[in-house]
Coordinates of C-alpha atoms in Angstrom, one line a residue:
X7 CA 38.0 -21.1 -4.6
X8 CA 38.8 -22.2 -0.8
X9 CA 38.0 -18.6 0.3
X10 CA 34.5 -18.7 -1.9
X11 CA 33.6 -22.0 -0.1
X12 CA 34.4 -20.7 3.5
X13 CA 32.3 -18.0 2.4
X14 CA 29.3 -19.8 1.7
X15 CA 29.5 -21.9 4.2
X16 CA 29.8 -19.4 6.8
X17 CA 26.5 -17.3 5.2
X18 CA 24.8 -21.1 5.4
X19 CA 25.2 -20.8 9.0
X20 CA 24.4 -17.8 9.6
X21 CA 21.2 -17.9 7.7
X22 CA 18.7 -19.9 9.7
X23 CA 18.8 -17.1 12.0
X24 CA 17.0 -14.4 9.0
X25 CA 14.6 -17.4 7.8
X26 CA 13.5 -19.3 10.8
X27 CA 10.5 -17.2 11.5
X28 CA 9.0 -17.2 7.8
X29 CA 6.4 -19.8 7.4
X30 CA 5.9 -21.8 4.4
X31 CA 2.7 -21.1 4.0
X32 CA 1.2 -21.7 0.6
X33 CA 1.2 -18.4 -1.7
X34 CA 4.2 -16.9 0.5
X35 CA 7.3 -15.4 -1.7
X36 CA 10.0 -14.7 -0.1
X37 CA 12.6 -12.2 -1.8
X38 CA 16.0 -12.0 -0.9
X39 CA 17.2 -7.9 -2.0
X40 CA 19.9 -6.6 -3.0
X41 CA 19.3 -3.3 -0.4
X42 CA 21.0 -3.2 2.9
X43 CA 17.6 -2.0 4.7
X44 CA 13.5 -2.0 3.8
X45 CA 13.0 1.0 1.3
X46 CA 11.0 3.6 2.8
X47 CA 7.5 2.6 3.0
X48 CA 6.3 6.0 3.1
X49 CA 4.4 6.6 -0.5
X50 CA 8.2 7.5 -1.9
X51 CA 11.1 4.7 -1.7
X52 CA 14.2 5.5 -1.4
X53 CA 17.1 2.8 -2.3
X54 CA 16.9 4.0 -5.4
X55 CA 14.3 1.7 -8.2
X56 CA 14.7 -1.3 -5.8
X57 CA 12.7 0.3 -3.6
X58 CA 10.1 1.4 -6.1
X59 CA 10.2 -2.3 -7.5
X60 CA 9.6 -3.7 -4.0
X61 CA 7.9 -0.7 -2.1
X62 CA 6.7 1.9 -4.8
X63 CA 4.7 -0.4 -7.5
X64 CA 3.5 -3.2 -5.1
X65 CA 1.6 -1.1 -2.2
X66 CA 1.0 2.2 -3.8
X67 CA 0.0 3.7 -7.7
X68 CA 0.8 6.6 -9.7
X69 CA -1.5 8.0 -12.2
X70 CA 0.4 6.6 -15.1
X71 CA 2.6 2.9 -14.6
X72 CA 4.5 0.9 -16.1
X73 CA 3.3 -2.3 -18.5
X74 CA 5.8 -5.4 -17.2
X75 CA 3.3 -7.9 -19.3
X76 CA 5.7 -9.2 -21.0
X77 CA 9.0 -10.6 -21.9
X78 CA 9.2 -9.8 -25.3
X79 CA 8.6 -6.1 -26.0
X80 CA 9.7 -3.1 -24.1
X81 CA 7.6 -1.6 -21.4
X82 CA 5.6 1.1 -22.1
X83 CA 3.9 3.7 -20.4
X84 CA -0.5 2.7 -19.8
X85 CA -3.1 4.3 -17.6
X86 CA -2.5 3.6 -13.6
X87 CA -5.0 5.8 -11.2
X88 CA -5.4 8.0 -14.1
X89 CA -7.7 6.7 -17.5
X90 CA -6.3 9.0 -19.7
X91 CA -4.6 12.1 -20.0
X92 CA -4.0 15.4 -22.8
X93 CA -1.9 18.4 -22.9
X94 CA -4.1 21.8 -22.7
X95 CA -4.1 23.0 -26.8
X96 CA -3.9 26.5 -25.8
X97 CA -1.4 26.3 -22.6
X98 CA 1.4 23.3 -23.1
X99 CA 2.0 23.5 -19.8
X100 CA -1.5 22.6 -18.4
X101 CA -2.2 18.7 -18.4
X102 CA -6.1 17.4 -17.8
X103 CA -5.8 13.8 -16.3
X104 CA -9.2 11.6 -15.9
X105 CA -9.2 9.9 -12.8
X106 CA -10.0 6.2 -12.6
X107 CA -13.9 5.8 -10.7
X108 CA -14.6 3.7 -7.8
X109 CA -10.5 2.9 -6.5
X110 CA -10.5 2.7 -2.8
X111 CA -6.9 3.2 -0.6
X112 CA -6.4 0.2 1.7
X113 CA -7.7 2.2 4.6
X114 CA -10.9 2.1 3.1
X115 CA -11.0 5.8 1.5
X116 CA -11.6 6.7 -1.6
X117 CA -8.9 7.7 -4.1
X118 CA -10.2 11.0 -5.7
X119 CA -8.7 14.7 -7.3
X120 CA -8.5 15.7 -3.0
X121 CA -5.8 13.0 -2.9
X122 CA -4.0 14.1 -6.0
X123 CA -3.8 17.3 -5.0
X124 CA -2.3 16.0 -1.7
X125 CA -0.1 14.1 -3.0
X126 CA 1.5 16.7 -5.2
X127 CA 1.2 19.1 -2.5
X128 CA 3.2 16.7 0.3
X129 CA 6.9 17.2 -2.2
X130 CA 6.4 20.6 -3.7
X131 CA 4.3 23.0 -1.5
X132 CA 6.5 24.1 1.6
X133 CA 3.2 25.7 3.2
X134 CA 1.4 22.3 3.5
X135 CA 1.1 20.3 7.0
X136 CA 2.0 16.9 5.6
X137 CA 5.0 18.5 3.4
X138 CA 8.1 16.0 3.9
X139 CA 11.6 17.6 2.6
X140 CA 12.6 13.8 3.2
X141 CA 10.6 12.4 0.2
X142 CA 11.5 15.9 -2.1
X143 CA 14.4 14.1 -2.8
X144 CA 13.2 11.1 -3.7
X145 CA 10.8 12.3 -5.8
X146 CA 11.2 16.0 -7.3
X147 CA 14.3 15.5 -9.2
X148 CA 12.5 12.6 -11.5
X149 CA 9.9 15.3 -12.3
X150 CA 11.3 18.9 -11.4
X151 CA 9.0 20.9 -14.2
X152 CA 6.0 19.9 -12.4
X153 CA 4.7 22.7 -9.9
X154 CA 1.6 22.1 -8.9
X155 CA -2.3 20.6 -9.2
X156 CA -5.8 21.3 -9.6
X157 CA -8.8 20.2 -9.0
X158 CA -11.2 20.3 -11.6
X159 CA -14.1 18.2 -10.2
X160 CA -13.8 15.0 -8.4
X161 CA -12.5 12.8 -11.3
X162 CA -10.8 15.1 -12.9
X163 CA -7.5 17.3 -12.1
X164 CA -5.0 19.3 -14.0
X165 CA -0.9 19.7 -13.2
X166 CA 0.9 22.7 -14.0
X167 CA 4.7 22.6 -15.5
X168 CA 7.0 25.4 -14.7
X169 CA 7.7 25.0 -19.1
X170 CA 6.3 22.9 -21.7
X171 CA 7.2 19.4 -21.0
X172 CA 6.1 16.4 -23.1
X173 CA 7.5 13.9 -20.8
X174 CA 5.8 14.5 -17.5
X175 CA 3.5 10.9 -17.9
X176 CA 6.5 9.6 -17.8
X177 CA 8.3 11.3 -14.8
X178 CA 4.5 10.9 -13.1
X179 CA 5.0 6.7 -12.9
X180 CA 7.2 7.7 -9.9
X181 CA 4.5 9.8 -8.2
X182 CA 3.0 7.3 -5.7
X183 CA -0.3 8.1 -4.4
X184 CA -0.7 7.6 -0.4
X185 CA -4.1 7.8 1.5
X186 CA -4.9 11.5 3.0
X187 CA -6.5 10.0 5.3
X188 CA -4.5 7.3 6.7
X189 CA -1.7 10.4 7.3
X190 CA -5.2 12.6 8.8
X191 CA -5.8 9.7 11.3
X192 CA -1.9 9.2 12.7
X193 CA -1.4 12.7 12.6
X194 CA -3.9 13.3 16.4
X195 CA -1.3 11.0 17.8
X196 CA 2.2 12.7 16.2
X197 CA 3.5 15.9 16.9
X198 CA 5.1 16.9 13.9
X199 CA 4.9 16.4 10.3
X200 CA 8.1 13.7 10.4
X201 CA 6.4 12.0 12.6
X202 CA 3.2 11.6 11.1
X203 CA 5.0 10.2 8.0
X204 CA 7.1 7.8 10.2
X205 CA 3.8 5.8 11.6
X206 CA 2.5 6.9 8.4
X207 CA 5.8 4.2 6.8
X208 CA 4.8 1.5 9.3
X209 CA 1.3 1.3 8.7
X210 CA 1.6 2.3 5.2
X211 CA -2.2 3.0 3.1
X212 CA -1.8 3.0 -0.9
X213 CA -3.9 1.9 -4.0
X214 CA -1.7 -0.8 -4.7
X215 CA -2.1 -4.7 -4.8
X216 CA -0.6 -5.4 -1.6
X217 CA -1.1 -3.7 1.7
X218 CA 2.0 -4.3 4.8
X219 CA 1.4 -6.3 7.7
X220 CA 4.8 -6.0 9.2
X221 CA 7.5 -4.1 9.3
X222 CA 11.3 -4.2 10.8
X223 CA 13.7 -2.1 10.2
X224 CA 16.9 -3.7 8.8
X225 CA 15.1 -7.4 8.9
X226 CA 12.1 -7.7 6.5
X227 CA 8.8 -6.4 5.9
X228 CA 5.5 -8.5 4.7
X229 CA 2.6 -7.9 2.8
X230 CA -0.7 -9.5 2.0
X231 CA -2.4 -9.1 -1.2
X232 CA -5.0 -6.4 -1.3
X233 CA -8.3 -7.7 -2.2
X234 CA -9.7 -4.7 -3.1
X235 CA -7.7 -4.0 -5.7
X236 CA -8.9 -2.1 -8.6
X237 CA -7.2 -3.9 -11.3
X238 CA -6.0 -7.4 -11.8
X239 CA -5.8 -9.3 -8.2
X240 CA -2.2 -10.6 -7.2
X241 CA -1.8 -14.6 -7.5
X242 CA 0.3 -14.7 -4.1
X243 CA -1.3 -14.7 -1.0
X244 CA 1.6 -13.3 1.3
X245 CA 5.3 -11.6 0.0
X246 CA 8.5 -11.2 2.6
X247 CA 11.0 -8.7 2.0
X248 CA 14.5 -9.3 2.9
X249 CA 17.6 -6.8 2.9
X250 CA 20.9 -9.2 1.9
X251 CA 23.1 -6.7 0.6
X252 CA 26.1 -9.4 0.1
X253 CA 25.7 -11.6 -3.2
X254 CA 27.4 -14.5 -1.8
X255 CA 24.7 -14.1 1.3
X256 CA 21.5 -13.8 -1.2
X257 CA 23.0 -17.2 -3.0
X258 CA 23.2 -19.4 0.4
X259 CA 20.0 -18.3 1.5
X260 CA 18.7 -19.2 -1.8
X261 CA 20.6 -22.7 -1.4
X262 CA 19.0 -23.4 2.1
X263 CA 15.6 -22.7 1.2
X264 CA 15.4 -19.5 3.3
X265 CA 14.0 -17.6 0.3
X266 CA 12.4 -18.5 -2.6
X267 CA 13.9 -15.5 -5.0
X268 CA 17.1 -13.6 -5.1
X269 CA 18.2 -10.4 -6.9
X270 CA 22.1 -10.3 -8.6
X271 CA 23.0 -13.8 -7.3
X272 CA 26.4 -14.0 -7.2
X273 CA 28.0 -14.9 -10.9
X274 CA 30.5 -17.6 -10.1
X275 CA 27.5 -19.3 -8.2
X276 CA 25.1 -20.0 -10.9
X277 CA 26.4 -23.4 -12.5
X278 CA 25.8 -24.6 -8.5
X279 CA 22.4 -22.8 -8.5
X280 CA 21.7 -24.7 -12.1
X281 CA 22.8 -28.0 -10.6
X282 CA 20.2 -27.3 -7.7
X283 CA 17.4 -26.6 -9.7
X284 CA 17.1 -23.2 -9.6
X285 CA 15.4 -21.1 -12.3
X286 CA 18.2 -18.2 -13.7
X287 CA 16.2 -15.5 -15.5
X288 CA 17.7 -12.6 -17.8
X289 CA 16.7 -10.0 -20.4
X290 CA 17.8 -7.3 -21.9
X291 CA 16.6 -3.8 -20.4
X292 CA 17.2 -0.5 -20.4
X293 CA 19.3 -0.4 -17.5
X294 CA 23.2 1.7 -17.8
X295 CA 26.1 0.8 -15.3
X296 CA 28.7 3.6 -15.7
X297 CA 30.9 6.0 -14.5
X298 CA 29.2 9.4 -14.4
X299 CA 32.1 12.1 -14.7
X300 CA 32.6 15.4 -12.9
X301 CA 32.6 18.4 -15.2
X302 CA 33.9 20.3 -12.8
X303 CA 37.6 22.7 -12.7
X304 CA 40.1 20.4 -12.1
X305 CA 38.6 17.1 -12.9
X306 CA 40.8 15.4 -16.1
X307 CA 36.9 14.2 -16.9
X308 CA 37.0 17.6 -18.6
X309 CA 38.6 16.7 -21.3
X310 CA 37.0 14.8 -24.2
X311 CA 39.9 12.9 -25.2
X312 CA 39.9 11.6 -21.6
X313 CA 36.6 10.7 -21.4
X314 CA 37.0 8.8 -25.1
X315 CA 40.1 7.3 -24.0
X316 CA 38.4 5.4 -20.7
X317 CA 35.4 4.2 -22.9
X318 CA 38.0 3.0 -25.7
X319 CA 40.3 1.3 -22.8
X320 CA 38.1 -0.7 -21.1
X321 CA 38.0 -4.6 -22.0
X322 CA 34.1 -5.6 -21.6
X323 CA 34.0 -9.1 -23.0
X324 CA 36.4 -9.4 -19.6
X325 CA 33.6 -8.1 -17.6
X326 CA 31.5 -10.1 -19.2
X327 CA 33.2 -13.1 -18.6
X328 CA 33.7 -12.2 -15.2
X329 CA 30.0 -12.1 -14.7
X330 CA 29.3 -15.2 -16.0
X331 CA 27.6 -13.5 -19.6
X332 CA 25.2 -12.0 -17.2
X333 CA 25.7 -8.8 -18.9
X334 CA 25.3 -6.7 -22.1
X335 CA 27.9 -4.8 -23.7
X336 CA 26.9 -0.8 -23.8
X337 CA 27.6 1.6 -26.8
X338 CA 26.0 4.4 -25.6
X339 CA 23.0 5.0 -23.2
X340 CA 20.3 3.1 -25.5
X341 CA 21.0 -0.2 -28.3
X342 CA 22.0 0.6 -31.5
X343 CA 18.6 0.3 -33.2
X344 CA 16.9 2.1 -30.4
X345 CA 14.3 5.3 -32.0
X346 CA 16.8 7.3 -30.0
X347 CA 20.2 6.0 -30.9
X348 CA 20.8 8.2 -33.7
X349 CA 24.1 8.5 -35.7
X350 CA 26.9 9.0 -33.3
X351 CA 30.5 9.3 -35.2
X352 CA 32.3 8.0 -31.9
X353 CA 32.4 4.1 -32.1
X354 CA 32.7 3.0 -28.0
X355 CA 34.6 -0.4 -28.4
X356 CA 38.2 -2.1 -26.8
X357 CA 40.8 -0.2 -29.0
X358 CA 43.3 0.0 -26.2
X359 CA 46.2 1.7 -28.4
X360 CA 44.1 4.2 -29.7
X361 CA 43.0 4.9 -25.9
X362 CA 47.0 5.4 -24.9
X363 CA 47.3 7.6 -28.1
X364 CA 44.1 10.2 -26.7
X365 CA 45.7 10.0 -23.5
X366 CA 49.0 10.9 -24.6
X367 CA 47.5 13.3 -26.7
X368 CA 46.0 15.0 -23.5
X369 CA 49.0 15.3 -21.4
X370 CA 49.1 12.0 -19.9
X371 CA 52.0 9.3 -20.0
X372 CA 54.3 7.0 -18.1
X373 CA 55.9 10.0 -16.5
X374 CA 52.5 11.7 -15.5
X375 CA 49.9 9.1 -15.6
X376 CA 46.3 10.1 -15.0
X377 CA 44.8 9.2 -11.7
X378 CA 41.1 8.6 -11.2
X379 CA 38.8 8.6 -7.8
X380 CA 35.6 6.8 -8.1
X381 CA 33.0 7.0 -5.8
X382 CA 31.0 3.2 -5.9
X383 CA 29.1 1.2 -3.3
X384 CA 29.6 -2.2 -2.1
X385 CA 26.2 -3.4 -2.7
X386 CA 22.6 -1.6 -3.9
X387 CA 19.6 -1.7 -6.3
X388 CA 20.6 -2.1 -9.7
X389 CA 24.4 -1.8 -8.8
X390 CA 25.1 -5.7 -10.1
X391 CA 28.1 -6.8 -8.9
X392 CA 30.0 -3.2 -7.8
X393 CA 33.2 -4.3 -5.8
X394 CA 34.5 -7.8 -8.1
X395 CA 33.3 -5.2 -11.4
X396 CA 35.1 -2.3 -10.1
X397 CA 38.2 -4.0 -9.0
X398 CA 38.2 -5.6 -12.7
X399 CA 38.0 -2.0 -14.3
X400 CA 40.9 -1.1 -11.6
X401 CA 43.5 -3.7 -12.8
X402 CA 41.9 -3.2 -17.4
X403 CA 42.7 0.7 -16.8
X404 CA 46.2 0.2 -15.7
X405 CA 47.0 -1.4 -19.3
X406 CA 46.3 2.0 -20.5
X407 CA 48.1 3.9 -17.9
X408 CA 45.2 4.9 -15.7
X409 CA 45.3 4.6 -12.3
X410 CA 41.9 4.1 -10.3
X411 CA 40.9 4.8 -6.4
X412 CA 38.0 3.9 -4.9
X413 CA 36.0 5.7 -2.6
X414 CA 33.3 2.9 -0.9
X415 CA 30.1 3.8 0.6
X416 CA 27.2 2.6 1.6
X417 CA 24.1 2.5 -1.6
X418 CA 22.6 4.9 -0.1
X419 CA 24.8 7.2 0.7
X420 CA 26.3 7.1 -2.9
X421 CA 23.1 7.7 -3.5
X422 CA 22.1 10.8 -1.5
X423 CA 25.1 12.3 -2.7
X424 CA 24.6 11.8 -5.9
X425 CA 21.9 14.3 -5.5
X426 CA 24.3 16.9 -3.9
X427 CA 27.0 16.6 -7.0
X428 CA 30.5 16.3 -7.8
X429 CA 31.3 19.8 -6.2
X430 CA 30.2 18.9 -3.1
X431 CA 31.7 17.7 0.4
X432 CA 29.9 14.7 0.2
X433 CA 32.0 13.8 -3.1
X434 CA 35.3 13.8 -1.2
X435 CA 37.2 14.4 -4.2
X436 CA 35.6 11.9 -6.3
X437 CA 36.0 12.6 -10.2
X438 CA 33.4 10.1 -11.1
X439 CA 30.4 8.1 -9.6
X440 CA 29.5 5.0 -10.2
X441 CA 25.5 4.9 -10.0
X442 CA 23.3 2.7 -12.3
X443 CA 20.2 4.2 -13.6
X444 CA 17.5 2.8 -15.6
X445 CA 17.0 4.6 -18.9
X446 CA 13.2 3.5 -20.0
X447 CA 12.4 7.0 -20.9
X448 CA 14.1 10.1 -21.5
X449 CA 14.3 12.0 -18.7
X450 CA 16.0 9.4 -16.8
X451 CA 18.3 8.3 -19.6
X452 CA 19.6 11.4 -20.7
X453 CA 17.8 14.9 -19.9
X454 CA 18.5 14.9 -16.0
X455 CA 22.0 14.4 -16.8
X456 CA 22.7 16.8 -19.6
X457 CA 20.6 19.6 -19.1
X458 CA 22.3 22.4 -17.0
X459 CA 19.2 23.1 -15.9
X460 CA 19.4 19.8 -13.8
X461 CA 22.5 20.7 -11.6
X462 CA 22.2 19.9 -8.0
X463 CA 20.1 19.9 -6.2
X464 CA 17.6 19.9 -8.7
X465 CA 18.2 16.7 -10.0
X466 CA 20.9 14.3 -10.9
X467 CA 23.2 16.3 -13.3
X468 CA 26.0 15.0 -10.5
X469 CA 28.9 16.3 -12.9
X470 CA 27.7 19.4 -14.0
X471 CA 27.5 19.2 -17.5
X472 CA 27.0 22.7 -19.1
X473 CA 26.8 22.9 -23.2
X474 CA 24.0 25.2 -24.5
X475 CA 23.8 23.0 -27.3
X476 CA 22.4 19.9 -24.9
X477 CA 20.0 23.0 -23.1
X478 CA 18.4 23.4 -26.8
X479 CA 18.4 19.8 -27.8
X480 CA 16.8 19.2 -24.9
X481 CA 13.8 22.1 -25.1
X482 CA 13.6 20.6 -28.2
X483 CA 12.3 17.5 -27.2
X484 CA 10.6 18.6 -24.3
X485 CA 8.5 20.7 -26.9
X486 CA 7.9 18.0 -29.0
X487 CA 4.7 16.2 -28.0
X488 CA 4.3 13.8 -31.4
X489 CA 6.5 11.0 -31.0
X490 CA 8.3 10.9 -34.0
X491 CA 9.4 14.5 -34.0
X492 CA 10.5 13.7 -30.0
X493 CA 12.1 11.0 -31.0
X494 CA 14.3 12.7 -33.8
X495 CA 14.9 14.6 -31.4
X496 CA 16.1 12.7 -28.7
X497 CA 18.1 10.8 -31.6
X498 CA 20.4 14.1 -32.1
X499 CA 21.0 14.1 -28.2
X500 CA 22.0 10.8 -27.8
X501 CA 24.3 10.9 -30.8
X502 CA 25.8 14.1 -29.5
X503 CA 26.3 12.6 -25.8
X504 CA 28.0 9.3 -27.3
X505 CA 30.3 11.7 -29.5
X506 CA 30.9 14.0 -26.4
X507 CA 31.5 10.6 -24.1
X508 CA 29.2 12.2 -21.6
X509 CA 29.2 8.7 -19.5
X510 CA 31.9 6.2 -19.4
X511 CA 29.8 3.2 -20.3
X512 CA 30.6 0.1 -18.7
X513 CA 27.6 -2.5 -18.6
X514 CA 24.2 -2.8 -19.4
X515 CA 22.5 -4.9 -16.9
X516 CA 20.1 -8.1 -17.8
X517 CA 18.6 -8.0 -14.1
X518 CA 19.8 -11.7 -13.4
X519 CA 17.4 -13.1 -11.0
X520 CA 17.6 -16.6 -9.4
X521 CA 14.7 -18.3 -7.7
X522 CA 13.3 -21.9 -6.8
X523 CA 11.5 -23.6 -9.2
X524 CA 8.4 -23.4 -6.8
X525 CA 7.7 -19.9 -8.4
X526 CA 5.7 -19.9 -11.2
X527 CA 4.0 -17.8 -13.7
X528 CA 6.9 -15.0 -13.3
X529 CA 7.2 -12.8 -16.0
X530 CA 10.8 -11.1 -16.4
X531 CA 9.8 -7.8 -18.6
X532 CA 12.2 -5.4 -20.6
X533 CA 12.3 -3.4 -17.5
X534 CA 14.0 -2.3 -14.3
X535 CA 10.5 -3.0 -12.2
X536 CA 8.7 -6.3 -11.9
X537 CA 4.9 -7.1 -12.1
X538 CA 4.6 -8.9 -8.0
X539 CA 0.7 -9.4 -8.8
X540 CA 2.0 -12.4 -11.8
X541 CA 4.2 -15.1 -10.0
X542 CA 2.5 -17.8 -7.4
X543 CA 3.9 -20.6 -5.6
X544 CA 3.6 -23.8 -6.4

């Protein structure tokens, strides 16, 4: 407790320093992140979905977005930049998408089928000038059938699949659309093709309801709401951005009136944050903190009866606990109850002694107990509370005769190598990774992780999962474009993943959020993303 206060107080005084500057202008909200730097800024974030939260959604669109009305149902898929959208009939891997009339980018230009094929053309087509390698990363593994576009007319534009693919609206909510011309007009002062896109970041031209004003690197970056917007007009007049990776850092800023919102405050702080008048939001979304193992020869993650055995001996009411209930406690990758769920015959609970029994039964004991490397990061978007949760799982696992290692790295590091996989350098040994991902449809919550197909560096299949029977469960659903027959579908996967303990699940996050009771009119949805155009300041 001594060590907790000396920490606070010292991030009190340290604090003035990062909020002196911000005004208190009326309309201003100032957000404290969880991210060590400003996601890119470029049209594709990186830091994972914080930056699409805080950079993606609020200064750019996609054809299709995300609803984050409301608190009470789960977010859907609606029309963004496109009005509506239909699979060809004769060619299922054709899709015709309307264009929305009349949207203007925040240079001024218009948003048309030009700028679609652009876009689509700056990640996947190697022969175009404004292609950036650095945003195929960050954006072709969430959608790696789609090959290419077509314009049809100005309104109107079809994208090809390399295979039928039901889910590409989906995937396309993370394609953001970035002015042509804004890149045209930087590119007569910039050499190259990098650095077009790095003045393109710091004077950044979307669709979205808020354009940047500022930028710094590693301090903040500020926006002003777009009054050209196309849709419903943001409430606030000004946001700020600020990178506090450290918890205990987000919660004293918070305290000292140096923001007016924080991501993941710390747990152990929030009675003190309660006292003060803070507002403490939660709710349940579909958002997985696990271990992902490695598949790979040598890795004990091979083994099944390992793999049960860590999900059987992990004690989450503990966790839960430790996080002050800011948690939810996972049996599989969706709720039971969840169209997807299905009818797994592998219970995931605490049943310690039957988690020593697999493990025995695999070769491991008191003489030759299993040893585990984990690759996690200290801080990051979605990653809750990594070090104090990690360190918990550490000391549970020993009960069972599992020793853990940690490997730390920086968020995005763990990141970027979770796109380059379990075999390689970059996982330094590591026989699981500890990277959250949001599971809101199925491509993120299962298909890029089970289909062999989706192997580095194609997308995140980190482990290297290889089963034929999850590569036709999966073109299963991918074929299935009604949704009840896609979601039977998906139902058999997820049943077979649980039973096959293809994740060690550890948490589902509630997105704890803490912020002054000057912000009003926030909405916290069923979602990993935010609606910034809702909350004002009163």
């Amino acid at each position: 407790m001594r060590l907790k206060k000396f920490l606070m107080t010292a991030c009190l005084a340290a604090l003035p320093v990062l909020g002196a500057s911000i005004a208190q202008a009326q309309g201003t909200l100032r957000i404290g992140m969880t991210a060590a730097d400003i996601p890119l800024t470029h049209g594709q974030p990186d830091q994972g979905f914080e930056g699409n939260r805080f950079t993606g959604i609020p200064l750019f669109d996609g054809l299709t977005m995300w609803d984050l009305s409301s608190a009470e149902k789960p977010s859907v898929v609606i029309p963004g930049l496109a009005t509506e959208w239909a699979v060809d009939a004769n060619d299922k891997t054709r899709w015709v998408f309307r264009l929305r009339r009349g949207v203007k980018f925040h240079d001024g230009s218009d948003f048309n089928a030009d700028a679609v094929v652009w876009n689509v053309r700056k990640i996947l087509d190697r022969e175009a000038p404004h292609y950036d390698p650095r945003q195929v990363g960050l954006t072709a593994t969430r959608m790696p059938t789609l090959r290419r576009a077509e314009k049809i007319d100005d309104h109107t534009v079809a994208l090809f699949t390399a295979e039928p693919d039901s889910l590409l609206p989906i995937n396309l909510t993370n394609l953001f659309m970035a002015s042509p011309t804004q890149w045209e007009r930087l590119r007569a002062a910039n050499p190259t093709a990098e650095a077009t896109w790095n003045a393109f970041a710091r004077e950044p031209s979307g669709t979205g309801p808020f354009r940047m004003t500022r930028f710094v690197p590693r301090e903040r970056a500020e926006y002003a709401r777009f009054d050209g917007y196309w849709d419903t007009k943001a409430k606030l007049d000004r946001i700020v951005l600020l990178p506090i990776p450290e918890a205990n850092a987000r919660t004293a800023a918070l305290l000292s009136n140096q923001v007016d919102w924080i991501e993941a405050p710390a747990p152990d702080a929030i009675p003190q944050l309660r006292q003060r008048g803070m507002v403490i939001t939660s709710n349940a979304q579909p958002h997985v903190w696990p271990w992902q193992p490695c598949f790979a020869e040598g890795s004990p993650l091979r083994d099944v009866r390992v793999r049960q055995a860590i999900n059987l001996g992990i004690d989450r009411e503990g966790l839960r606990t430790l996080l002050g209930g800011l948690m939810s406690i996972p049996v599989g990758t969706v709720p039971r109850g969840h169209p997807w769920f299905g009818n797994p015959s592998f219970n995931i609970r605490t049943d310690k002694a039957e988690a020593r029994r697999l493990l025995a039964e695999a070769g491991y004991n008191a003489q030759r107990p299993l040893t585990l490397k984990v690759q996690i990061s200290a801080s990051g978007s979605g990653q809750m509370q990594p070090l104090p949760m990690n360190e918990f799982l550490q000391q549970d696992l020993k009960q069972i005769g599992v020793n853990v290692e940690f490997d730390v790295v920086e968020w995005n590091t763990l990141f970027a190598n979770w796109r380059q996989g379990c075999t390689h350098a970059s996982a330094r040994g590591a026989h699981a990774t500890n990277v959250s991902f949001a599971a809101m449809d199925p491509f993120f919550a299962m298909v890029r992780f089970w289909d062999s197909k989706m192997a580095p560096p194609v997308s995140n299949n980190w482990g290297f999962f290889n089963d034929p029977r999850f590569d036709a469960m999966i073109a299963e659903a991918r074929n299935a474009f009604e949704p009840a027959a896609r979601d039977a579908a998906l139902a058999r996967l997820h049943a077979a993943g649980v039973d096959e303990a293809l994740f060690i699940w550890i948490a589902h996050d509630v997105s704890p959020r803490a912020m002054s009771p000057r912000v009003r009119g926030y909405v916290q949805p069923q979602s990993w993303f935010v609606d910034l155009r809702l909350p004002f300041i009163q």
